[in-house]
Amino acid sequence: MNATDPTDKHGGRDSERVKMALAAGAIVGTWFWDVAHDRLTVDEALTHAFGLEPGAAHRELRLEQVLAAVHPDDHAQLATAISDALMRGGRYAHQYRARNAEGQYRWIEAIGRVDLDTAGRATGFQGVLIDIEERRQIETERDHAQALLRSFMDAAPGVVYAKDRQGRLLIGNHGTTELIGVPPEQYVGRTDAELLGDPAQAAAVMATDERIMSTGQSQQLEEEVNFPDGRRAHWLSTKAPLRDAEGTVIGLIGTSLDITERKAAEARHQEIEERYRLAARATNDAIWDWRMADGQVVWNEALADLFGHRLMESDAQWWLDHIHPDDRARVDTDIHTVIESDGTAWQSEYRFRRNDGTYADVLDRGAVLRGADGVPLRMIGAMLDLSARKAAEAALAESEERLRLATEAGDMGFWDVDLVHDVLIWPPRTKAMFGISPGVEVSLDDFYNGLHPLDRELTSAAFAAAADPARRALYDVEYRTIGKEDGVVRWVAAKGRGHFEGDRCVRVVGVVIDVTARKAADARLQELNEHLESRVAEEVAERTRVEEALRQSQKMEAVGQLTGGIAHDFNNMLAAVIGPLDLLALRLGDADPLITRYIDMAIDGANRAAQLTQRLLAFSRQQPLQPVPVDANRLVSGMSDLFVHSLGGGIRLETRLAPDLWLTFADANQLENVILNLAVNARDAMPGGGRLAVETSNCVVIPATADTHPGVTGGEYILITVSDNGVGMSQEVIAKAFDPFFTTKQVGQGTGLGLSQVYGFVKQSAGHVKLCSEVGHGTTVKLYLPRLLAEAALVDTPITSGTTLPAGSRELILVVEDEPAVRQFSVEALTALGYEVLSADGAAAALDLLDGHADIALLFTDVVMPEVNGRQLADQALRRRPGLKVLFTTGYSRNALERDGVIDPGVQLIGKPFTVDTLATRVRAVLGETR
């Protein structure tokens, strides 16, 4: 790594490198950093080289954005280099890695200059980036090759050296230094005549070297060497001409190994080798002796007898070439792993080619003979022909495979009992019938213990009869098993016969089939035959019930969709009524009491219409809920005043609240309305007075209690029960009780939306509602609301106070609404609240205004609009203006829009119709948000 060069003496060289890089197309980008004003600009090429966002070249960047692409290991040094350059000024050059647009790190060199003002402060920093990835690779490969060469020379045993054409030493390893007896700096550049004390020995060495360099032929020879300390040794030397790139001989390279001990060992082992040759002739295995020094392999006569190759000597490559191609690489790798490590024994199975071209399966074993220094000298081994054994194993495997396929095709398992050795053989399929895992060992005890107690005596007797030499009966029995591991009861059918040697049964072999399904089918068929008439009646009744439930569900869904659509359109119309009335009342104040009364009457009527809309949305399960953790006991207790005012003196109220009641997650206000609605209905059903009970409890619906809670999905619920002893309902009325606009009250006494609102709210809260009633015996309504399993704190409903509307500070708001009346009201209301307002009837006009007014602080848009909806408009606006605040409005509910994926759960939303008060509060809250 290099940093700033304060003298700038390399400026000319950098200019030349830049010109060369331009010509070669190596420059990958340029930059200019206005240091004084901290403005950094880059070109398109640098944007790609650093993987920056598209378009980054067209705007000013921060230095941190560019440095984010630098490799973590290079970041600290780069930051230091930049800091030094800014302090010193002048030339700057530094190498580091950067991640490009494809996510790859590449080496680059930054070359630039820092300009300083008269006070020594950096004013400008500009430069270019050059791709040096290939150069770095070349340098790395060069350094690696040099290091490898040095390591090879240092690690090589014996003497390793190189000489020039005149016989002067160019390089030598540790062995060379030991042989000559002086350090390298004293012998490099000198000839053997100058170094060796024995002139005759030096002359012989140099003559040999000259012959090899002149002929250009490599040579291996044994040399007698005299060490400076008087020791004499035998060396095995390999010398070869050293050539330049054009092939001209420019010197000599050589290696020498001390074979003094080997020479002595050869004499000692001569007698042993003779004994080995005699033993090799006496065996039927193909014995081989591989000499490592020259690769020669000596074979015995069994090579011809077993494989037809009539030769006594070969090289190692001949043996390797006769190994099957699919086995060759594996065997070559394995045997060299043993030789090149400290291993002494090798063994492998492979296919060896006979003289006739066929292959024999062989087991080959070998032992490595090493010298005192651990160097492998020879390897001796024996090849055993496995062809006959392999053929027998293949035949056995084929037989076993046929047996396996036959048993699998028949969906059966087999079993084999060895009575002589008390061994039981079960394949995985048979073990599964006794509930035992495939890898578990089994015995006859597992068979007897796995029998069903009612079948154990009969099955054991049948097995004994099959193994009895006097009876030799067919083992044919059906019995039940009890799974050892899983406890499952299964029916199996088994057949088998005993195998006898004289008067003794040695084995009992057979097959077994799982007949559990057949037995169950037989039982069902028998039961069906016995109870056919009653079953038919039950099935018909069940089908009728299911069809009726389906028709009711389809009817409720259709009405829900219709009412939801009507409510949405009605909300849009009410928004154009309530808003302007509210705005008119705000502007008139108390100027004219008569006009104020008329406006209040209109607002009251519109609000009641809005409440009716909310009931329609509740039935269609589209009302805007605000669910929070709710303690139903607290909620019911807090309704005491409402019950007193709503029920009158003739109704006796009883509340039974369960201790330790679970929490539920629901809209507390809506739940309160539902309970009050049910209480008022109960009051109307008891015109002469009576008893009303509100009860809470924890409820767990499981298969064992499903009959007590018909139609309720299994799970944990809180149960709120509202019951009375009033006039009750007939079955015909119960069937229509939850239908919208259905009522048994007199005209003007009810809308028919009470129970339908209850039904919609509970379903929207993922719960269930059940209605039980009998004429003359009162009515009971049960609300099942899911238990809140997560830890959560109870949330109290916030209470707002004060009448002062939150005013604006002349912020600019863009209103987008396709309904002209609602758009006009929104504009005038926001203007009255102290905001600057622009308006548009759709996304296209809104985006044009957004591009033309950089000071727009808030986008207030309808969600449901033709062509481009509000969510899509907001997405496009936020891509252009990431800091823009957004407030949505809609006549639909938040729940429906979130369910359909139109908006996300966390966005700000105000429902139609809305008042000026609500609009003021919500706009102020959104503008005050901190993202």
mmCIF file of C-alpha atoms in Angstrom, residues 685 724-730 773-779:
data_model
loop_
_atom_site.group_PDB
_atom_site.id
_atom_site.type_symbol
_atom_site.label_atom_id
_atom_site.label_comp_id
_atom_site.label_asym_id
_atom_site.label_seq_id
_atom_site.Cartn_x
_atom_site.Cartn_y
_atom_site.Cartn_z
ATOM 1 C CA ALA A 685 -88.098 -9.417 24.998
ATOM 2 C CA ASP A 724 -82.803 -13.654 29.550
ATOM 3 C CA ASN A 725 -86.051 -15.352 30.573
ATOM 4 C CA GLY A 726 -88.175 -13.416 28.093
ATOM 5 C CA VAL A 727 -90.611 -14.513 25.384
ATOM 6 C CA GLY A 728 -87.995 -16.420 23.399
ATOM 7 C CA MET A 729 -87.906 -17.123 19.643
ATOM 8 C CA SER A 730 -89.294 -19.784 17.371
ATOM 9 C CA SER A 773 -83.822 -19.797 22.290
ATOM 10 C CA GLU A 774 -87.151 -21.427 22.940
ATOM 11 C CA VAL A 775 -90.567 -19.795 22.908
ATOM 12 C CA GLY A 776 -91.603 -18.951 26.473
ATOM 13 C CA HIS A 777 -88.226 -19.907 27.955
ATOM 14 C CA GLY A 778 -85.996 -16.996 27.045
ATOM 15 C CA THR A 779 -82.933 -16.516 24.837
#
